[in-house]
mmCIF file of C-alpha atoms in Angstrom:
data_model
loop_
_atom_site.group_PDB
_atom_site.id
_atom_site.type_symbol
_atom_site.label_atom_id
_atom_site.label_comp_id
_atom_site.label_asym_id
_atom_site.label_seq_id
_atom_site.Cartn_x
_atom_site.Cartn_y
_atom_site.Cartn_z
ATOM 1 C CA MET A 636 -81.203 1.874 -40.491
ATOM 2 C CA ARG A 637 -78.655 -0.851 -40.543
ATOM 3 C CA LEU A 638 -78.405 -3.195 -43.491
ATOM 4 C CA LEU A 639 -78.951 -6.345 -41.436
ATOM 5 C CA PRO A 640 -81.130 -5.683 -38.399
ATOM 6 C CA HIS A 641 -81.625 -9.413 -37.802
ATOM 7 C CA PRO A 642 -78.586 -11.271 -39.153
ATOM 8 C CA TRP A 643 -79.703 -14.704 -37.908
ATOM 9 C CA LEU A 644 -83.143 -14.346 -39.447
ATOM 10 C CA SER A 645 -81.612 -13.215 -42.749
ATOM 11 C CA ALA A 646 -79.265 -16.180 -42.850
ATOM 12 C CA GLY A 647 -82.036 -18.597 -41.911
ATOM 13 C CA LEU A 648 -84.428 -17.292 -44.551
ATOM 14 C CA ALA A 649 -81.806 -17.360 -47.303
ATOM 15 C CA LEU A 650 -80.839 -20.900 -46.331
ATOM 16 C CA ALA A 651 -84.465 -22.056 -46.290
ATOM 17 C CA TRP A 652 -84.978 -20.518 -49.720
ATOM 18 C CA LEU A 653 -81.955 -22.351 -51.095
ATOM 19 C CA LEU A 654 -83.123 -25.641 -49.557
ATOM 20 C CA LEU A 655 -86.521 -25.257 -51.184
ATOM 21 C CA ASN A 656 -84.990 -24.479 -54.570
ATOM 22 C CA ALA A 657 -82.129 -26.980 -54.616
ATOM 23 C CA PRO A 658 -80.038 -27.560 -56.691
ATOM 24 C CA VAL A 659 -78.467 -24.136 -56.290
ATOM 25 C CA THR A 660 -78.346 -22.017 -59.440
ATOM 26 C CA PRO A 661 -77.088 -18.430 -59.773
ATOM 27 C CA GLY A 662 -80.680 -17.261 -60.127
ATOM 28 C CA SER A 663 -81.929 -18.901 -56.971
ATOM 29 C CA LEU A 664 -78.841 -17.663 -55.146
ATOM 30 C CA LEU A 665 -79.728 -14.093 -56.108
ATOM 31 C CA LEU A 666 -83.335 -14.577 -55.037
ATOM 32 C CA ALA A 667 -82.232 -16.109 -51.739
ATOM 33 C CA LEU A 668 -80.045 -13.064 -51.155
ATOM 34 C CA ALA A 669 -82.969 -10.768 -51.951
ATOM 35 C CA VAL A 670 -85.280 -12.677 -49.582
ATOM 36 C CA GLY A 671 -82.699 -12.657 -46.825
ATOM 37 C CA LEU A 672 -82.146 -8.921 -47.186
ATOM 38 C CA THR A 673 -85.708 -7.673 -47.589
ATOM 39 C CA VAL A 674 -87.979 -9.895 -45.505
ATOM 40 C CA PRO A 675 -86.326 -9.127 -42.122
ATOM 41 C CA ALA A 676 -87.316 -5.493 -42.717
ATOM 42 C CA VAL A 677 -90.849 -6.656 -41.918
ATOM 43 C CA MET A 678 -89.601 -7.544 -38.459
ATOM 44 C CA ASN A 679 -88.926 -3.867 -37.824
ATOM 45 C CA ALA A 680 -92.627 -3.222 -38.095
ATOM 46 C CA LEU A 681 -93.184 -5.878 -35.422
ATOM 47 C CA GLN A 682 -90.543 -4.200 -33.273
ATOM 48 C CA ALA A 683 -88.932 -7.467 -32.371
ATOM 49 C CA ARG A 684 -85.809 -7.290 -30.282
ATOM 50 C CA PRO A 685 -82.810 -8.576 -32.242
ATOM 51 C CA VAL A 686 -81.217 -11.743 -30.936
ATOM 52 C CA ARG A 687 -77.594 -11.624 -29.875
ATOM 53 C CA VAL A 688 -75.728 -14.881 -29.428
ATOM 54 C CA LYS A 689 -72.851 -14.368 -27.007
ATOM 55 C CA ALA A 690 -71.336 -17.834 -26.908
ATOM 56 C CA PRO A 691 -71.740 -19.925 -30.081
ATOM 57 C CA GLY A 692 -69.660 -22.721 -28.563
ATOM 58 C CA ALA A 693 -72.039 -23.064 -25.628
ATOM 59 C CA LEU A 694 -74.920 -23.117 -28.108
ATOM 60 C CA LEU A 695 -73.417 -26.121 -29.883
ATOM 61 C CA ARG A 696 -72.765 -27.882 -26.582
ATOM 62 C CA LEU A 697 -76.368 -27.247 -25.520
ATOM 63 C CA ALA A 698 -77.605 -28.644 -28.847
ATOM 64 C CA GLY A 699 -75.620 -31.806 -28.181
ATOM 65 C CA ILE A 700 -77.040 -32.169 -24.661
ATOM 66 C CA VAL A 701 -80.580 -31.649 -25.937
ATOM 67 C CA LEU A 702 -80.116 -34.212 -28.700
ATOM 68 C CA VAL A 703 -78.942 -36.864 -26.253
ATOM 69 C CA ASP A 704 -81.732 -36.003 -23.779
ATOM 70 C CA MET A 705 -84.310 -36.116 -26.556
ATOM 71 C CA VAL A 706 -83.386 -39.633 -27.615
ATOM 72 C CA ARG A 707 -83.135 -40.854 -24.035
ATOM 73 C CA SER A 708 -86.450 -39.380 -22.898
ATOM 74 C CA ASN A 709 -88.178 -40.641 -26.049
ATOM 75 C CA ILE A 710 -87.137 -44.163 -25.136
ATOM 76 C CA ASP A 711 -88.163 -43.627 -21.497
ATOM 77 C CA VAL A 712 -91.638 -42.419 -22.441
ATOM 78 C CA ALA A 713 -92.066 -45.194 -25.005
ATOM 79 C CA ARG A 714 -91.225 -47.683 -22.259
ATOM 80 C CA ILE A 715 -93.779 -46.076 -19.939
ATOM 81 C CA ILE A 716 -96.496 -46.230 -22.598
ATOM 82 C CA LEU A 717 -95.813 -49.788 -23.681
ATOM 83 C CA GLY A 718 -94.903 -51.089 -20.204
ATOM 84 C CA ARG A 719 -97.211 -53.348 -18.243
ATOM 85 C CA GLN A 720 -97.616 -51.622 -14.910
ATOM 86 C CA THR A 721 -98.702 -48.014 -14.793
ATOM 87 C CA GLY A 722 -99.360 -47.684 -11.062
ATOM 88 C CA ALA A 723 -95.827 -47.315 -9.733
ATOM 89 C CA ARG A 724 -95.125 -44.123 -11.653
ATOM 90 C CA ARG A 725 -95.157 -40.748 -9.946
ATOM 91 C CA THR A 726 -96.576 -38.092 -12.169
ATOM 92 C CA GLY A 727 -97.423 -34.527 -11.326
ATOM 93 C CA PHE A 728 -96.668 -30.841 -11.423
ATOM 94 C CA VAL A 729 -93.339 -29.286 -10.540
ATOM 95 C CA ALA A 730 -92.829 -25.565 -9.998
ATOM 96 C CA ILE A 731 -89.435 -24.245 -11.030
ATOM 97 C CA PRO A 732 -88.225 -20.746 -10.165
ATOM 98 C CA LEU A 733 -86.422 -19.494 -13.261
ATOM 99 C CA ASP A 734 -83.791 -16.786 -13.359
ATOM 100 C CA LEU A 735 -83.928 -16.611 -17.132
ATOM 101 C CA ARG A 736 -85.669 -13.468 -18.405
ATOM 102 C CA GLU A 737 -84.632 -13.062 -22.034
ATOM 103 C CA PRO A 738 -87.778 -13.748 -24.153
ATOM 104 C CA PHE A 739 -85.933 -15.580 -26.932
ATOM 105 C CA ALA A 740 -84.062 -17.764 -24.458
ATOM 106 C CA LEU A 741 -87.340 -18.568 -22.727
ATOM 107 C CA SER A 742 -88.969 -19.664 -25.981
ATOM 108 C CA LEU A 743 -85.905 -21.778 -26.710
ATOM 109 C CA LEU A 744 -86.279 -23.353 -23.272
ATOM 110 C CA SER A 745 -89.923 -24.139 -24.020
ATOM 111 C CA ILE A 746 -88.865 -25.839 -27.270
ATOM 112 C CA ILE A 747 -86.227 -27.858 -25.407
ATOM 113 C CA LEU A 748 -88.651 -28.964 -22.699
ATOM 114 C CA THR A 749 -91.248 -29.960 -25.270
ATOM 115 C CA ALA A 750 -88.705 -31.746 -27.436
ATOM 116 C CA THR A 751 -87.817 -33.973 -24.513
ATOM 117 C CA PRO A 752 -91.004 -35.979 -23.994
ATOM 118 C CA GLY A 753 -91.919 -36.474 -20.370
ATOM 119 C CA THR A 754 -91.831 -32.776 -19.569
ATOM 120 C CA LEU A 755 -94.596 -30.372 -20.477
ATOM 121 C CA TRP A 756 -94.535 -26.622 -20.112
ATOM 122 C CA VAL A 757 -97.877 -25.683 -18.536
ATOM 123 C CA GLN A 758 -97.530 -22.112 -17.403
ATOM 124 C CA TYR A 759 -94.968 -19.382 -16.986
ATOM 125 C CA ASP A 760 -95.488 -16.306 -14.884
ATOM 126 C CA SER A 761 -93.327 -13.508 -16.237
ATOM 127 C CA ASP A 762 -93.697 -11.435 -13.069
ATOM 128 C CA THR A 763 -92.363 -13.994 -10.628
ATOM 129 C CA GLY A 764 -90.377 -16.085 -13.125
ATOM 130 C CA ARG A 765 -92.133 -19.195 -11.885
ATOM 131 C CA LEU A 766 -92.519 -22.027 -14.369
ATOM 132 C CA LEU A 767 -95.073 -24.783 -13.903
ATOM 133 C CA LEU A 768 -94.051 -28.068 -15.492
ATOM 134 C CA HIS A 769 -95.931 -31.317 -15.759
ATOM 135 C CA VAL A 770 -93.584 -34.279 -15.480
ATOM 136 C CA LEU A 771 -94.656 -37.734 -16.572
ATOM 137 C CA ASP A 772 -92.289 -39.682 -14.381
ATOM 138 C CA PHE A 773 -90.164 -38.148 -11.666
ATOM 139 C CA PRO A 774 -88.440 -39.876 -8.819
ATOM 140 C CA ASP A 775 -88.011 -36.652 -6.897
ATOM 141 C CA GLY A 776 -89.062 -33.084 -7.599
ATOM 142 C CA GLU A 777 -85.881 -31.437 -6.327
ATOM 143 C CA ALA A 778 -83.812 -33.456 -8.767
ATOM 144 C CA TRP A 779 -85.981 -32.237 -11.634
ATOM 145 C CA ILE A 780 -85.596 -28.605 -10.660
ATOM 146 C CA ARG A 781 -81.834 -29.034 -10.512
ATOM 147 C CA ARG A 782 -81.820 -30.905 -13.814
ATOM 148 C CA VAL A 783 -83.672 -28.178 -15.694
ATOM 149 C CA LYS A 784 -81.615 -25.409 -14.099
ATOM 150 C CA ASP A 785 -78.211 -27.034 -14.585
ATOM 151 C CA ARG A 786 -78.633 -28.674 -17.944
ATOM 152 C CA TYR A 787 -80.664 -26.070 -19.817
ATOM 153 C CA GLU A 788 -81.116 -22.801 -17.980
ATOM 154 C CA ARG A 789 -77.468 -22.130 -17.138
ATOM 155 C CA PRO A 790 -76.196 -22.668 -20.719
ATOM 156 C CA LEU A 791 -79.059 -20.526 -22.052
ATOM 157 C CA MET A 792 -78.194 -17.691 -19.694
ATOM 158 C CA GLU A 793 -74.590 -18.008 -20.789
ATOM 159 C CA ILE A 794 -75.522 -17.865 -24.473
ATOM 160 C CA PHE A 795 -78.000 -15.016 -24.372
ATOM 161 C CA ALA A 796 -76.661 -13.147 -21.364
ATOM 162 C CA MET B 1244 -91.108 -47.826 -58.485
ATOM 163 C CA THR B 1245 -88.291 -46.101 -56.642
ATOM 164 C CA GLY B 1246 -84.878 -47.390 -55.719
ATOM 165 C CA ALA B 1247 -84.119 -49.494 -58.793
ATOM 166 C CA GLY B 1248 -80.414 -48.739 -58.788
ATOM 167 C CA LEU B 1249 -79.918 -48.672 -55.017
ATOM 168 C CA PRO B 1250 -77.702 -51.122 -53.159
ATOM 169 C CA VAL B 1251 -79.485 -53.418 -50.707
ATOM 170 C CA TRP B 1252 -77.728 -52.003 -47.620
ATOM 171 C CA ALA B 1253 -78.989 -48.513 -48.459
ATOM 172 C CA ALA B 1254 -82.548 -49.782 -48.839
ATOM 173 C CA LEU B 1255 -82.276 -51.590 -45.509
ATOM 174 C CA LEU B 1256 -80.959 -48.455 -43.814
ATOM 175 C CA VAL B 1257 -83.745 -46.288 -45.260
ATOM 176 C CA VAL B 1258 -86.420 -48.814 -44.289
ATOM 177 C CA GLY B 1259 -84.922 -49.289 -40.827
ATOM 178 C CA LEU B 1260 -84.984 -45.551 -40.123
ATOM 179 C CA ALA B 1261 -88.528 -45.163 -41.449
ATOM 180 C CA LEU B 1262 -89.841 -48.148 -39.492
ATOM 181 C CA THR B 1263 -88.238 -47.021 -36.220
ATOM 182 C CA GLY B 1264 -89.664 -43.550 -36.712
ATOM 183 C CA ALA B 1265 -93.118 -44.916 -37.491
ATOM 184 C CA ALA B 1266 -92.881 -47.178 -34.427
ATOM 185 C CA PHE B 1267 -92.186 -44.161 -32.199
ATOM 186 C CA SER B 1268 -95.093 -42.243 -33.713
ATOM 187 C CA LEU B 1269 -97.387 -45.228 -33.243
ATOM 188 C CA THR B 1270 -96.229 -45.592 -29.634
ATOM 189 C CA GLY B 1271 -97.101 -41.950 -29.096
ATOM 190 C CA ALA B 1272 -100.590 -42.538 -30.477
ATOM 191 C CA ILE B 1273 -101.013 -45.632 -28.287
ATOM 192 C CA GLY B 1274 -100.166 -43.403 -25.357
ATOM 193 C CA LEU B 1275 -103.355 -41.489 -26.117
ATOM 194 C CA ILE B 1276 -105.233 -44.650 -25.164
ATOM 195 C CA ARG B 1277 -103.101 -46.024 -22.377
ATOM 196 C CA LEU B 1278 -102.372 -42.948 -20.280
ATOM 197 C CA ARG B 1279 -105.124 -42.092 -17.847
ATOM 198 C CA THR B 1280 -105.317 -38.343 -17.290
ATOM 199 C CA PHE B 1281 -105.260 -35.545 -19.811
ATOM 200 C CA TYR B 1282 -101.980 -34.071 -18.565
ATOM 201 C CA GLU B 1283 -100.309 -37.445 -19.010
ATOM 202 C CA ARG B 1284 -101.741 -37.815 -22.493
ATOM 203 C CA VAL B 1285 -100.344 -34.492 -23.675
ATOM 204 C CA HIS B 1286 -96.885 -36.042 -23.409
ATOM 205 C CA ALA B 1287 -97.753 -38.786 -25.882
ATOM 206 C CA PRO B 1288 -97.804 -36.984 -29.260
ATOM 207 C CA THR B 1289 -94.405 -35.419 -28.613
ATOM 208 C CA LEU B 1290 -92.939 -38.840 -29.286
ATOM 209 C CA GLY B 1291 -94.070 -38.609 -32.899
ATOM 210 C CA ALA B 1292 -93.234 -34.916 -33.100
ATOM 211 C CA THR B 1293 -89.625 -35.367 -32.010
ATOM 212 C CA LEU B 1294 -87.829 -38.653 -32.551
ATOM 213 C CA GLY B 1295 -90.479 -40.216 -34.812
ATOM 214 C CA MET B 1296 -90.485 -37.183 -37.072
ATOM 215 C CA ALA B 1297 -86.691 -36.888 -37.045
ATOM 216 C CA LEU B 1298 -86.112 -40.524 -37.999
ATOM 217 C CA ILE B 1299 -88.666 -40.491 -40.818
ATOM 218 C CA LEU B 1300 -87.280 -37.240 -42.217
ATOM 219 C CA CYS B 1301 -83.714 -38.606 -41.988
ATOM 220 C CA SER B 1302 -84.862 -41.649 -43.903
ATOM 221 C CA SER B 1303 -86.521 -39.444 -46.525
ATOM 222 C CA VAL B 1304 -83.443 -37.227 -46.889
ATOM 223 C CA LEU B 1305 -81.255 -40.314 -47.243
ATOM 224 C CA LEU B 1306 -83.468 -41.929 -49.878
ATOM 225 C CA LEU B 1307 -83.935 -38.776 -51.974
ATOM 226 C CA SER B 1308 -80.220 -37.971 -51.781
ATOM 227 C CA LEU B 1309 -79.290 -41.471 -52.916
ATOM 228 C CA ILE B 1310 -81.791 -41.421 -55.776
ATOM 229 C CA GLU B 1311 -80.873 -37.990 -57.055
ATOM 230 C CA GLY B 1312 -77.162 -38.363 -56.405
ATOM 231 C CA ARG B 1313 -76.856 -35.084 -54.488
ATOM 232 C CA LEU B 1314 -77.707 -33.853 -51.033
ATOM 233 C CA VAL B 1315 -81.464 -33.148 -50.852
ATOM 234 C CA LEU B 1316 -82.071 -31.428 -47.518
ATOM 235 C CA ARG B 1317 -85.472 -29.990 -48.331
ATOM 236 C CA ASP B 1318 -87.318 -32.275 -45.920
ATOM 237 C CA LEU B 1319 -85.358 -30.838 -43.013
ATOM 238 C CA LEU B 1320 -87.525 -27.737 -43.368
ATOM 239 C CA ILE B 1321 -90.517 -29.807 -42.223
ATOM 240 C CA GLY B 1322 -88.457 -30.779 -39.201
ATOM 241 C CA VAL B 1323 -87.622 -27.158 -38.404
ATOM 242 C CA PHE B 1324 -91.241 -26.159 -38.850
ATOM 243 C CA LEU B 1325 -92.520 -28.942 -36.576
ATOM 244 C CA THR B 1326 -89.889 -28.264 -33.922
ATOM 245 C CA VAL B 1327 -90.987 -24.654 -33.709
ATOM 246 C CA THR B 1328 -94.741 -25.229 -33.855
ATOM 247 C CA THR B 1329 -95.300 -28.284 -31.613
ATOM 248 C CA PRO B 1330 -94.322 -26.472 -28.389
ATOM 249 C CA VAL B 1331 -96.718 -23.647 -29.255
ATOM 250 C CA THR B 1332 -99.632 -26.030 -29.779
ATOM 251 C CA LEU B 1333 -99.002 -28.145 -26.696
ATOM 252 C CA LEU B 1334 -98.262 -25.131 -24.519
ATOM 253 C CA LEU B 1335 -101.507 -23.435 -25.495
ATOM 254 C CA LEU B 1336 -103.451 -26.660 -25.083
ATOM 255 C CA ALA B 1337 -101.995 -27.360 -21.648
ATOM 256 C CA ARG B 1338 -102.704 -23.815 -20.565
ATOM 257 C CA ALA B 1339 -106.262 -23.984 -21.847
ATOM 258 C CA ALA B 1340 -106.802 -27.284 -20.016
ATOM 259 C CA ALA B 1341 -105.287 -25.892 -16.807
ATOM 260 C CA HIS B 1342 -107.475 -22.834 -17.076
ATOM 261 C CA ARG B 1343 -110.627 -24.901 -17.582
ATOM 262 C CA ASP B 1344 -109.803 -27.374 -14.816
ATOM 263 C CA ARG B 1345 -109.098 -24.608 -12.312
ATOM 264 C CA HIS B 1346 -112.210 -22.750 -13.287
ATOM 265 C CA GLU B 1347 -114.341 -25.831 -12.763
ATOM 266 C CA GLY B 1348 -112.465 -26.787 -9.609
ATOM 267 C CA ARG B 1349 -111.590 -30.287 -10.764
ATOM 268 C CA PRO B 1350 -109.423 -32.452 -8.494
ATOM 269 C CA GLY B 1351 -106.645 -32.972 -11.062
ATOM 270 C CA ALA B 1352 -106.218 -29.262 -11.723
ATOM 271 C CA PRO B 1353 -102.668 -27.879 -11.585
ATOM 272 C CA PRO B 1354 -101.728 -25.738 -8.563
ATOM 273 C CA LYS B 1355 -102.368 -22.046 -8.899
ATOM 274 C CA SER B 1356 -99.230 -20.037 -9.418
ATOM 275 C CA MET C 162 -84.322 -59.672 -52.329
ATOM 276 C CA SER C 163 -83.784 -56.553 -54.326
ATOM 277 C CA ALA C 164 -83.670 -53.012 -53.032
ATOM 278 C CA VAL C 165 -86.981 -52.239 -54.722
ATOM 279 C CA THR C 166 -88.843 -55.003 -52.843
ATOM 280 C CA ILE C 167 -87.304 -54.011 -49.517
ATOM 281 C CA LEU C 168 -88.221 -50.369 -50.007
ATOM 282 C CA ASP C 169 -91.715 -51.165 -51.192
ATOM 283 C CA TRP C 170 -92.580 -53.494 -48.330
ATOM 284 C CA GLY C 171 -90.701 -51.677 -45.603
ATOM 285 C CA LEU C 172 -92.093 -48.254 -46.449
ATOM 286 C CA GLY C 173 -95.532 -49.795 -46.907
ATOM 287 C CA LEU C 174 -95.342 -51.215 -43.397
ATOM 288 C CA ALA C 175 -94.206 -47.859 -42.022
ATOM 289 C CA GLN C 176 -97.156 -46.247 -43.761
ATOM 290 C CA ALA C 177 -99.552 -48.801 -42.299
ATOM 291 C CA MET C 178 -98.206 -48.065 -38.794
ATOM 292 C CA LEU C 179 -98.703 -44.346 -39.299
ATOM 293 C CA VAL C 180 -102.246 -44.903 -40.559
ATOM 294 C CA LEU C 181 -102.947 -47.019 -37.472
ATOM 295 C CA ALA C 182 -101.616 -44.158 -35.352
ATOM 296 C CA MET C 183 -104.000 -41.839 -37.219
ATOM 297 C CA ALA C 184 -106.900 -44.181 -36.475
ATOM 298 C CA ILE C 185 -106.063 -44.208 -32.763
ATOM 299 C CA ALA C 186 -105.802 -40.419 -32.740
ATOM 300 C CA ALA C 187 -109.157 -40.175 -34.532
ATOM 301 C CA TRP C 188 -110.654 -42.451 -31.884
ATOM 302 C CA ARG C 189 -109.407 -40.142 -29.140
ATOM 303 C CA MET C 190 -110.752 -37.187 -31.072
ATOM 304 C CA LEU C 191 -114.224 -38.700 -31.396
ATOM 305 C CA ARG C 192 -114.389 -40.107 -27.891
ATOM 306 C CA GLY C 193 -113.193 -37.119 -25.902
ATOM 307 C CA PRO C 194 -114.035 -37.191 -23.019
ATOM 308 C CA ARG C 195 -113.310 -33.490 -22.769
ATOM 309 C CA ALA C 196 -112.759 -30.863 -25.419
ATOM 310 C CA GLN C 197 -109.006 -30.635 -24.798
ATOM 311 C CA ASP C 198 -108.703 -34.367 -25.448
ATOM 312 C CA ARG C 199 -110.354 -33.899 -28.807
ATOM 313 C CA VAL C 200 -107.976 -31.116 -29.789
ATOM 314 C CA LEU C 201 -105.063 -33.295 -28.700
ATOM 315 C CA GLY C 202 -106.443 -36.113 -30.852
ATOM 316 C CA LEU C 203 -106.694 -33.764 -33.826
ATOM 317 C CA ASP C 204 -103.138 -32.599 -33.271
ATOM 318 C CA THR C 205 -101.838 -36.172 -33.244
ATOM 319 C CA LEU C 206 -104.004 -37.023 -36.248
ATOM 320 C CA TYR C 207 -102.560 -34.348 -38.470
ATOM 321 C CA LEU C 208 -99.027 -34.984 -37.257
ATOM 322 C CA ASN C 209 -99.176 -38.652 -38.185
ATOM 323 C CA GLY C 210 -101.015 -37.832 -41.396
ATOM 324 C CA MET C 211 -98.187 -35.528 -42.368
ATOM 325 C CA LEU C 212 -95.589 -38.197 -41.672
ATOM 326 C CA ALA C 213 -97.653 -40.700 -43.665
ATOM 327 C CA ILE C 214 -97.607 -38.312 -46.628
ATOM 328 C CA VAL C 215 -93.832 -37.969 -46.345
ATOM 329 C CA VAL C 216 -93.451 -41.768 -46.374
ATOM 330 C CA HIS C 217 -95.827 -41.989 -49.333
ATOM 331 C CA GLY C 218 -93.665 -39.481 -51.154
ATOM 332 C CA MET C 219 -90.655 -41.691 -50.458
ATOM 333 C CA ARG C 220 -92.484 -44.734 -51.834
ATOM 334 C CA THR C 221 -93.477 -43.067 -55.059
ATOM 335 C CA GLY C 222 -90.214 -41.172 -55.368
ATOM 336 C CA SER C 223 -92.078 -38.006 -56.229
ATOM 337 C CA GLY C 224 -91.102 -34.631 -54.831
ATOM 338 C CA LEU C 225 -94.673 -33.349 -55.044
ATOM 339 C CA TYR C 226 -95.664 -34.813 -51.697
ATOM 340 C CA PHE C 227 -93.280 -32.531 -49.843
ATOM 341 C CA GLU C 228 -95.535 -29.545 -50.495
ATOM 342 C CA ALA C 229 -98.608 -31.543 -49.496
ATOM 343 C CA ALA C 230 -96.993 -32.582 -46.219
ATOM 344 C CA PHE C 231 -95.963 -29.017 -45.509
ATOM 345 C CA ILE C 232 -99.461 -27.680 -46.137
ATOM 346 C CA VAL C 233 -101.033 -30.359 -43.926
ATOM 347 C CA GLY C 234 -98.569 -29.416 -41.199
ATOM 348 C CA MET C 235 -99.344 -25.709 -41.448
ATOM 349 C CA LEU C 236 -103.108 -26.168 -41.528
ATOM 350 C CA GLY C 237 -102.985 -28.583 -38.608
ATOM 351 C CA PHE C 238 -100.885 -26.185 -36.577
ATOM 352 C CA THR C 239 -103.215 -23.281 -37.271
ATOM 353 C CA ALA C 240 -106.273 -25.374 -36.467
ATOM 354 C CA SER C 241 -104.862 -26.664 -33.178
ATOM 355 C CA VAL C 242 -103.778 -23.221 -32.061
ATOM 356 C CA ALA C 243 -107.140 -21.706 -32.959
ATOM 357 C CA LEU C 244 -108.993 -24.455 -31.098
ATOM 358 C CA ALA C 245 -106.752 -24.197 -28.048
ATOM 359 C CA LYS C 246 -107.288 -20.448 -28.023
ATOM 360 C CA PHE C 247 -111.007 -21.013 -28.265
ATOM 361 C CA LEU C 248 -110.933 -23.423 -25.337
ATOM 362 C CA MET C 249 -109.212 -20.799 -23.267
ATOM 363 C CA GLN C 250 -111.587 -17.986 -24.108
ATOM 364 C CA GLY C 251 -114.798 -19.849 -24.772
ATOM 365 C CA GLU C 252 -115.709 -20.014 -21.116
ATOM 366 C CA VAL C 253 -114.166 -17.124 -19.302
ATOM 367 C CA VAL C 254 -113.385 -13.765 -20.785
ATOM 368 C CA GLN C 255 -109.792 -12.907 -20.101
#
């Protein structure tokens, strides 16, 4: 058995422990190390597949894109809710054929789509790779499919290829 | 009372962040009233769960850090927790609603995949 | 105006807005019309309640409220997931 089966989980847990017990003392540092080293062993019992990040740079770029999109779509949805007329909006379901298959990347995509209000992940069929989205306001369905595929799916496939 | 030794600009910044965040959360809640169908309403709480939450937590981190004179990032853990859990809740809820609507053959039901 | 007054009033106003959001969510929870609307109302209720606790912690300057907010968040998440699961399986056996 390797020492660190899930390096990202170990780092995350140790960091969370330190954040909870700030300011950092030698004792809490030791405990954080212990937590980071031992707890991921539990994941072996769950037989989770370890996550491999191929392109950290692309991950950062994606995080930037998502942050900008999040703020922008928050403002858009707030305008829809507080706006006067609600009849002119086109709302409905959009089906997107996804090429992404990696489970962790898919869950990350679901977090991204939820974090940008205005899109809601309704259903994903793992056999056909078809994702059903509900979109609050879309001018044109084709544009949405392209938007999700270009902005989020392609970077995710690059990162977790 | 908190903030006795704080400069006024810092207090204004903290309050501005908290008020903007609260305004986004309130807008999300108002969406629960104003939007007409269930699938539209599911979008509303995400306002509070994303930008509203982020702004309020930023404000909290800023205030605590200024008071204690060091970086207090503990509140970011709430943000991480919410970011991971909100999609799960909404996804399950949307799927449950879709399942029920299809089963009952309602007109607004999502298309079968 | 001193920093203390600004913080007190500003954070108080933010808290009032969050409590109003909670009231609206509670209204949706009580009114329905369908079960999924109620669960959505509950979800929004606990989310805004958690944020209100965080703001209250900022007002009092106490670190104790962090734990409270975290626990409210966890319980609310568990409750919403359990209810959503129930909605899915309460009618049709999958």
